[in-house]
mmCIF file of C-alpha atoms in Angstrom:
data_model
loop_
_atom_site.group_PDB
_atom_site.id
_atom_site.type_symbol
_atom_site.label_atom_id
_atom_site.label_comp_id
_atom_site.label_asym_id
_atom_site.label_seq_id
_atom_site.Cartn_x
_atom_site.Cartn_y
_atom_site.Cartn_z
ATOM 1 C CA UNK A 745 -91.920 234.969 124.575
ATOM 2 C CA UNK A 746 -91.010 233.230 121.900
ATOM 3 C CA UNK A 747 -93.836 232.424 119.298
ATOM 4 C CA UNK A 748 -94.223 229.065 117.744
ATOM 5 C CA UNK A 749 -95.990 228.122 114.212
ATOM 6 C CA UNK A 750 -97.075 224.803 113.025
ATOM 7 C CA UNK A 751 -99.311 223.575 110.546
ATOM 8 C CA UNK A 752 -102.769 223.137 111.325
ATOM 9 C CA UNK A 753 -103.349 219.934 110.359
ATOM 10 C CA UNK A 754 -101.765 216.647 108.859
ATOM 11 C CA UNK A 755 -102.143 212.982 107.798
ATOM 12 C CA UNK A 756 -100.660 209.999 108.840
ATOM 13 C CA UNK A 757 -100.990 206.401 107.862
ATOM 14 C CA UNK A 758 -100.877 203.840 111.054
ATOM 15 C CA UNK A 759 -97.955 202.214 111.814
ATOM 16 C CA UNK A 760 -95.731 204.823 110.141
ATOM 17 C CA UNK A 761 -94.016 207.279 111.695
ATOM 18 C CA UNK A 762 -95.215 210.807 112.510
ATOM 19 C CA UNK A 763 -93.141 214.138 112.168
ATOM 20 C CA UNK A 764 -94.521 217.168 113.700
ATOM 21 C CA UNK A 765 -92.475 220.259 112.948
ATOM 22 C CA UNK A 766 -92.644 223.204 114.295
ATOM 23 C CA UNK A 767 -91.012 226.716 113.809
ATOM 24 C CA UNK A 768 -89.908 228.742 116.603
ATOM 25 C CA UNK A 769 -87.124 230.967 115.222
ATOM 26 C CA UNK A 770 -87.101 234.043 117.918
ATOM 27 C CA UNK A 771 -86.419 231.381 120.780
ATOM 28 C CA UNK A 772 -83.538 232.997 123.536
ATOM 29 C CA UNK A 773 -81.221 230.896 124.756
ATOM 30 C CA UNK A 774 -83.198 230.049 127.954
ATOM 31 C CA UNK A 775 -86.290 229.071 126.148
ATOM 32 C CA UNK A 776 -87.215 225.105 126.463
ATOM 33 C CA UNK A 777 -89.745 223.662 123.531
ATOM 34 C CA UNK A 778 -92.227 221.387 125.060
ATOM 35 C CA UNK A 779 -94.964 219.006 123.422
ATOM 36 C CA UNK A 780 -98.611 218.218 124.736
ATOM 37 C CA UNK A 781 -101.586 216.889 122.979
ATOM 38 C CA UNK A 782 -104.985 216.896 123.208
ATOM 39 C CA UNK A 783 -106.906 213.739 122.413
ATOM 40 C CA UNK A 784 -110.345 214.920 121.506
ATOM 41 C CA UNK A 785 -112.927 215.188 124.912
ATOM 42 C CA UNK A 786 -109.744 214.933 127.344
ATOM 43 C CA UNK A 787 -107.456 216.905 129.539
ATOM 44 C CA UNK A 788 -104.238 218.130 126.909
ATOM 45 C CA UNK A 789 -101.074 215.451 127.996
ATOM 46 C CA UNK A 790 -97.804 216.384 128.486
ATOM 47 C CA UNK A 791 -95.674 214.351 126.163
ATOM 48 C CA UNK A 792 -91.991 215.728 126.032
ATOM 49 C CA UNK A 793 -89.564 218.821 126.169
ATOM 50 C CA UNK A 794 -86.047 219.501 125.471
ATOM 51 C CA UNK A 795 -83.482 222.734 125.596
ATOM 52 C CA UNK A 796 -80.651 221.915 122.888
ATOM 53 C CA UNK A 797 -80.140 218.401 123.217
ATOM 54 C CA UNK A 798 -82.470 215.534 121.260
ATOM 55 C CA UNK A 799 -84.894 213.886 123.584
ATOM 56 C CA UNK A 800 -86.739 210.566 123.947
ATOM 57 C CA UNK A 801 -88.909 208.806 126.257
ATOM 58 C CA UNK A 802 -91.474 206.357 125.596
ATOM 59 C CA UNK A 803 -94.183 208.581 124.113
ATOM 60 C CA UNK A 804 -92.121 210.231 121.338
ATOM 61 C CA UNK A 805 -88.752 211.699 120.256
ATOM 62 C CA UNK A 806 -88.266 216.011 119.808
ATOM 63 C CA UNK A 807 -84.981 216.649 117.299
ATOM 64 C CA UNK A 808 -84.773 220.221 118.115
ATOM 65 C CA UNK A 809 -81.876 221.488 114.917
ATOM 66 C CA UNK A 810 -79.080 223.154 115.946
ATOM 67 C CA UNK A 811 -79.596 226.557 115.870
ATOM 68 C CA UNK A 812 -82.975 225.492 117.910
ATOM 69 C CA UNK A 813 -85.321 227.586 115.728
ATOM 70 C CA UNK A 814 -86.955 224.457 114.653
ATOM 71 C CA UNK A 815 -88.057 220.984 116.301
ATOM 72 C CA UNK A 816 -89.683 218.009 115.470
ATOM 73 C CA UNK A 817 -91.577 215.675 117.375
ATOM 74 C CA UNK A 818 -91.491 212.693 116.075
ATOM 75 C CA UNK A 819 -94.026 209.712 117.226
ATOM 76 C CA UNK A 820 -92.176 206.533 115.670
ATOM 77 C CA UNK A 821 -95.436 204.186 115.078
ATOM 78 C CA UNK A 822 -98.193 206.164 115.123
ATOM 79 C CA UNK A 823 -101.984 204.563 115.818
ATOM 80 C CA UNK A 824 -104.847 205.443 115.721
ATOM 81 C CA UNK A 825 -104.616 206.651 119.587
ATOM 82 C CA UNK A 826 -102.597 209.180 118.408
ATOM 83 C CA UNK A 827 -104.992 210.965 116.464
ATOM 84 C CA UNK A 828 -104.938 214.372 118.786
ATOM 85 C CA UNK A 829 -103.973 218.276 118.152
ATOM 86 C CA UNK A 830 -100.766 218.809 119.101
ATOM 87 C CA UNK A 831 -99.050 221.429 120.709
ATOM 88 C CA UNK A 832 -96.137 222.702 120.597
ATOM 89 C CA UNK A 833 -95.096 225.552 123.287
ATOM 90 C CA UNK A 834 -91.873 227.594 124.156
ATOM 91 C CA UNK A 835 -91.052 228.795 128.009
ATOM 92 C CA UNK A 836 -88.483 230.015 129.888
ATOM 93 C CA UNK A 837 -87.833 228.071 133.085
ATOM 94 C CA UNK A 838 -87.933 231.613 135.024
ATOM 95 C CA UNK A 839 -90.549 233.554 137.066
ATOM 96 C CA UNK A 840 -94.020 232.283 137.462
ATOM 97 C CA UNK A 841 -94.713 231.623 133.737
ATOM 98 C CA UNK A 842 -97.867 230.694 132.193
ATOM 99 C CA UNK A 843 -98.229 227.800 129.372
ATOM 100 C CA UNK A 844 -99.459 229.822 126.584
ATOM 101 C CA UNK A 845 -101.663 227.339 124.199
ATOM 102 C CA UNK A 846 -101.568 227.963 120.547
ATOM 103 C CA UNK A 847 -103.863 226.386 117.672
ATOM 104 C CA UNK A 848 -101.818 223.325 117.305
ATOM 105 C CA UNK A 849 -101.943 220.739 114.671
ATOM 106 C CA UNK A 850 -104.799 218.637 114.363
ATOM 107 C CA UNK A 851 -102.746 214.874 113.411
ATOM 108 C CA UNK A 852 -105.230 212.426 111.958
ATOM 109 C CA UNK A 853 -104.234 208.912 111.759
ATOM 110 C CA UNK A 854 -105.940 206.892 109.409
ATOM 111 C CA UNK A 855 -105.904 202.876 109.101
ATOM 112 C CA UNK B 1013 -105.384 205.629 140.757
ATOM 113 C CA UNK B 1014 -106.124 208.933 139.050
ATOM 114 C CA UNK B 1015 -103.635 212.029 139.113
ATOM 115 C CA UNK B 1016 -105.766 214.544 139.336
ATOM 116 C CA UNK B 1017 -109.370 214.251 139.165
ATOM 117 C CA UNK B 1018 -112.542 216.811 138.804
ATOM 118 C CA UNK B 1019 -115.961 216.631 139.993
ATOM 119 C CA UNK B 1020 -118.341 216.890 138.315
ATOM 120 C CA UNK B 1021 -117.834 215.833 134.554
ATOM 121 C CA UNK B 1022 -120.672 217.325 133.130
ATOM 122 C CA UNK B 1023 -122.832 220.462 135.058
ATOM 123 C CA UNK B 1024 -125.665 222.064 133.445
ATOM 124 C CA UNK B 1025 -127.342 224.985 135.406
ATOM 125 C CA UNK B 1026 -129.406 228.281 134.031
ATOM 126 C CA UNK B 1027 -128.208 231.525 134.118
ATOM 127 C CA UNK B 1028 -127.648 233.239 137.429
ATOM 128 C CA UNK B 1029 -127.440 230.464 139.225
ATOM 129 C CA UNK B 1030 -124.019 229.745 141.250
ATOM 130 C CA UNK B 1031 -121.707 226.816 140.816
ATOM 131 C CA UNK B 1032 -118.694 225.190 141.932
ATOM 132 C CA UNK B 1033 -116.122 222.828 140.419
ATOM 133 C CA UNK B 1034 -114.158 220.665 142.712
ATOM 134 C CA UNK B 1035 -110.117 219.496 141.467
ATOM 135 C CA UNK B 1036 -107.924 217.107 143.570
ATOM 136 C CA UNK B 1037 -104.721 215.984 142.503
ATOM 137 C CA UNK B 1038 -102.506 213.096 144.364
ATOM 138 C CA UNK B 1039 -99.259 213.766 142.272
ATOM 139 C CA UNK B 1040 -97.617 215.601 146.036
ATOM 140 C CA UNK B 1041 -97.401 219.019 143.353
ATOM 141 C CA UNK B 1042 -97.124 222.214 144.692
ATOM 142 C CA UNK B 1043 -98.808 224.149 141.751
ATOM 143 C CA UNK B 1044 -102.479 223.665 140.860
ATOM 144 C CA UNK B 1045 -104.129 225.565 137.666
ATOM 145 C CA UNK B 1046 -107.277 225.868 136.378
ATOM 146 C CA UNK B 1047 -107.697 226.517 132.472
ATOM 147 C CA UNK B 1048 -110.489 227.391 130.133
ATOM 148 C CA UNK B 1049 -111.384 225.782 126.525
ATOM 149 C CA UNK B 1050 -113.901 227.536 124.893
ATOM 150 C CA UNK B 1051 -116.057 226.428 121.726
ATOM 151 C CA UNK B 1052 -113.525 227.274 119.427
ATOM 152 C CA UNK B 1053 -111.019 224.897 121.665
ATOM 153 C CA UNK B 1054 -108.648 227.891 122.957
ATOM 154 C CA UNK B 1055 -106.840 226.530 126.253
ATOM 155 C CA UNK B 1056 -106.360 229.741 128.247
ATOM 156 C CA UNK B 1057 -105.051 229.755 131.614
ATOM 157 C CA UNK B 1058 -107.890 231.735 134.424
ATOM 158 C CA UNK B 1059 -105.219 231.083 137.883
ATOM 159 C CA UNK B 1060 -102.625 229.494 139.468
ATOM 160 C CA UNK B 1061 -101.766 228.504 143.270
ATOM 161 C CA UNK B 1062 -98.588 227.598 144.678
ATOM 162 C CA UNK B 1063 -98.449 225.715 147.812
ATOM 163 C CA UNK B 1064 -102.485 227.533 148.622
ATOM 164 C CA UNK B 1065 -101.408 230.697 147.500
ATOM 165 C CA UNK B 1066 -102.677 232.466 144.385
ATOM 166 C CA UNK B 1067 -99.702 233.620 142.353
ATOM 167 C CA UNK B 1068 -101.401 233.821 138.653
ATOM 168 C CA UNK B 1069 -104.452 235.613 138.206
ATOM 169 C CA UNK B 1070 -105.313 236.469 134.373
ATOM 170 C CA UNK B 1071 -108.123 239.094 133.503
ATOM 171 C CA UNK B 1072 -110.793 236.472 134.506
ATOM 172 C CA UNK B 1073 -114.662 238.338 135.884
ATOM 173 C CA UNK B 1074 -114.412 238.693 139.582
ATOM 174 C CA UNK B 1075 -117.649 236.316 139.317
ATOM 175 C CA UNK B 1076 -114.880 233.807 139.338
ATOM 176 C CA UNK B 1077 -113.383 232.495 142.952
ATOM 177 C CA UNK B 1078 -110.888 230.053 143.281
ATOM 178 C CA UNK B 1079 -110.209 228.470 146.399
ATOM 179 C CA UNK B 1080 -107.429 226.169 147.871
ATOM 180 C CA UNK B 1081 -107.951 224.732 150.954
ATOM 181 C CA UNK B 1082 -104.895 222.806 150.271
ATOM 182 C CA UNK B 1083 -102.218 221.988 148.115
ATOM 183 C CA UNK B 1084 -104.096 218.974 147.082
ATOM 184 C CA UNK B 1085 -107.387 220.876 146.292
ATOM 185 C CA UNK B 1086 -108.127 223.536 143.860
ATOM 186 C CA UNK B 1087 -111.624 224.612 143.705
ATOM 187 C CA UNK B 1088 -113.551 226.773 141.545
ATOM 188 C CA UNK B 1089 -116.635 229.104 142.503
ATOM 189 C CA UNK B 1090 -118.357 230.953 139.723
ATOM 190 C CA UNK B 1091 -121.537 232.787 140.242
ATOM 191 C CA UNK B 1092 -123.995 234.375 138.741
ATOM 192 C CA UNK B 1093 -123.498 232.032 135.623
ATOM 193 C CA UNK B 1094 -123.782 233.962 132.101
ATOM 194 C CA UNK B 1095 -124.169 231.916 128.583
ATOM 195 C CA UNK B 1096 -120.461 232.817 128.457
ATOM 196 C CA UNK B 1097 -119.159 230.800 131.020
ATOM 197 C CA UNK B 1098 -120.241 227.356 128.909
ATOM 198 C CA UNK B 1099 -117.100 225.669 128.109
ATOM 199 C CA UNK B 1100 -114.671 223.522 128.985
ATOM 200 C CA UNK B 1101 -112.815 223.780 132.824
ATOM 201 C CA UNK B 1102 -109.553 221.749 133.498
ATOM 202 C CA UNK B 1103 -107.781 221.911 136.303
ATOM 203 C CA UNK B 1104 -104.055 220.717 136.258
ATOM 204 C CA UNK B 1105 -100.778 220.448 138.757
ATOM 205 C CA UNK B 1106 -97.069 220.521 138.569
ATOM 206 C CA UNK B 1107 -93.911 220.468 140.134
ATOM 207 C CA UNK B 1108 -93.439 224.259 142.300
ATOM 208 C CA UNK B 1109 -93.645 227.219 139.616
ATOM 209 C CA UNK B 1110 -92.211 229.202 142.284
ATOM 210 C CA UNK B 1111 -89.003 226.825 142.405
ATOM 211 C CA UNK B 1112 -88.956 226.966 138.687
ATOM 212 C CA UNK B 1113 -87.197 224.902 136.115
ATOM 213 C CA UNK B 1114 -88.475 223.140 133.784
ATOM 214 C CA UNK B 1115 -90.284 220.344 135.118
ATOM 215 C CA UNK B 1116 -92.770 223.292 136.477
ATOM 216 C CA UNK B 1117 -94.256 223.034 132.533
ATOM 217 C CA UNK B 1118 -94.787 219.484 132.527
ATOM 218 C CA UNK B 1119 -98.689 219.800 133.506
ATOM 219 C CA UNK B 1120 -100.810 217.329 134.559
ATOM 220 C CA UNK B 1121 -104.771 218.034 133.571
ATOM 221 C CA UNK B 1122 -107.668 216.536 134.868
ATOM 222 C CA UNK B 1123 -110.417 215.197 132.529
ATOM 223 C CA UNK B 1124 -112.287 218.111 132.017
ATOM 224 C CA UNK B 1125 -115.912 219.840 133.724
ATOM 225 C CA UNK B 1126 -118.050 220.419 130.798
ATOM 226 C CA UNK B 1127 -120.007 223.560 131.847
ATOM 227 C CA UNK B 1128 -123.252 224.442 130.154
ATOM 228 C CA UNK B 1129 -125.523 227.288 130.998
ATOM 229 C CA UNK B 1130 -128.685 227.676 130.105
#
């Protein structure tokens, strides 16, 4: 499986946007990158995937590059809601597969 | 009307004492799961059923016992409690892991049992 890095933690003033990267570069051509969070003292949430193509639904955008061993999800007016560690996973959409959690990055939104 | 719910939120028992940990979801998934977050806030995955049959089982003590009486319900039996077992329990569903595809990843988790043994 292919293993993911990201920064442990950043900053982010409310009301601006927020840009999550994450590095994934030994990702196979099956692999899909897919975002949760965890908002502190709740269940993680599943916010978005995508394969090759850029993504958006009304949570956030992922802008995965082109050669797909990067993405970046990208929450367009952060508040302070979305202060949560965020996750960013790789899976194949084979076989009974587990989500495999990482350490995230902690995003703090400040006022 | 809540996805999938737990019951209870909190539980606080003594060691060697047995408890259980009750998950329903009303999403019509297939797949239930129930996770672990320990103090240090690792999510690992403890099983999976499909449609009331276990298909993932990590290297979870035997003191564990899930049980689904349906595909609705995923319930969690753990006796003989150890100081170990406090942490965090969430149980989540999906779309069929057996069918596969990607929506199978997009998990749905319950609020959380906060487990704490004395």
């Amino acid at each position: 499986d292919a293993k993911t890095t990201q920064p442990p933690s950043m900053d982010c003033a409310e009301g601006r946007a927020a840009n999550l990267p994450c590095n994934h570069s030994t990702i196979s051509g099956n692999e899909y990158v897919y975002w949760y969070r965890q908002i502190h003292s709740q269940g993680p949430q599943y916010i978005i995937h995508g394969l090759k193509n850029n993504e958006t639904n009304e949570m956030a955008s992922l802008i995965i590059t082109e050669d797909r061993k990067s993405s970046t999800l990208i929450l367009p007016h952060a508040t302070l809601r979305d202060t949560a560690v965020y996750y960013c996973i790789v899976r194949a959409n084979t076989g009974f597969q587990k989500l495999v959690f990482g350490t995230g990055t902690r995003l703090l939104v400040s006022p | 009307d809540t996805a999938v719910s737990q019951t209870p939120k909190y539980l606080v028992t003594q060691m060697g004492n047995d408890k259980s940990i009750k998950c329903e979801q009303n999403l019509g998934h297939d797949t239930m799961y129930w996770y672990k977050q320990d103090s240090k806030k690792f999510l690992k995955i403890m099983f999976s059923y499909n449609n009331k049959e276990l298909i993932i089982n990590e290297t979870v003590p035997n003191r564990f016992s899930p049980k689904s009486p349906d595909k609705a319900h995923l319930n969690l039996h753990i006796n003989s409690l150890e100081l170990g077992d406090s942490a965090v329990y969430f149980c989540a569903s999906s779309h069929s892991i057996i069918a596969g595809g990607p929506s199978s990843y997009e998990q749905y988790f319950g609020p959380g049992t906060r487990l704490t043994v004395t």
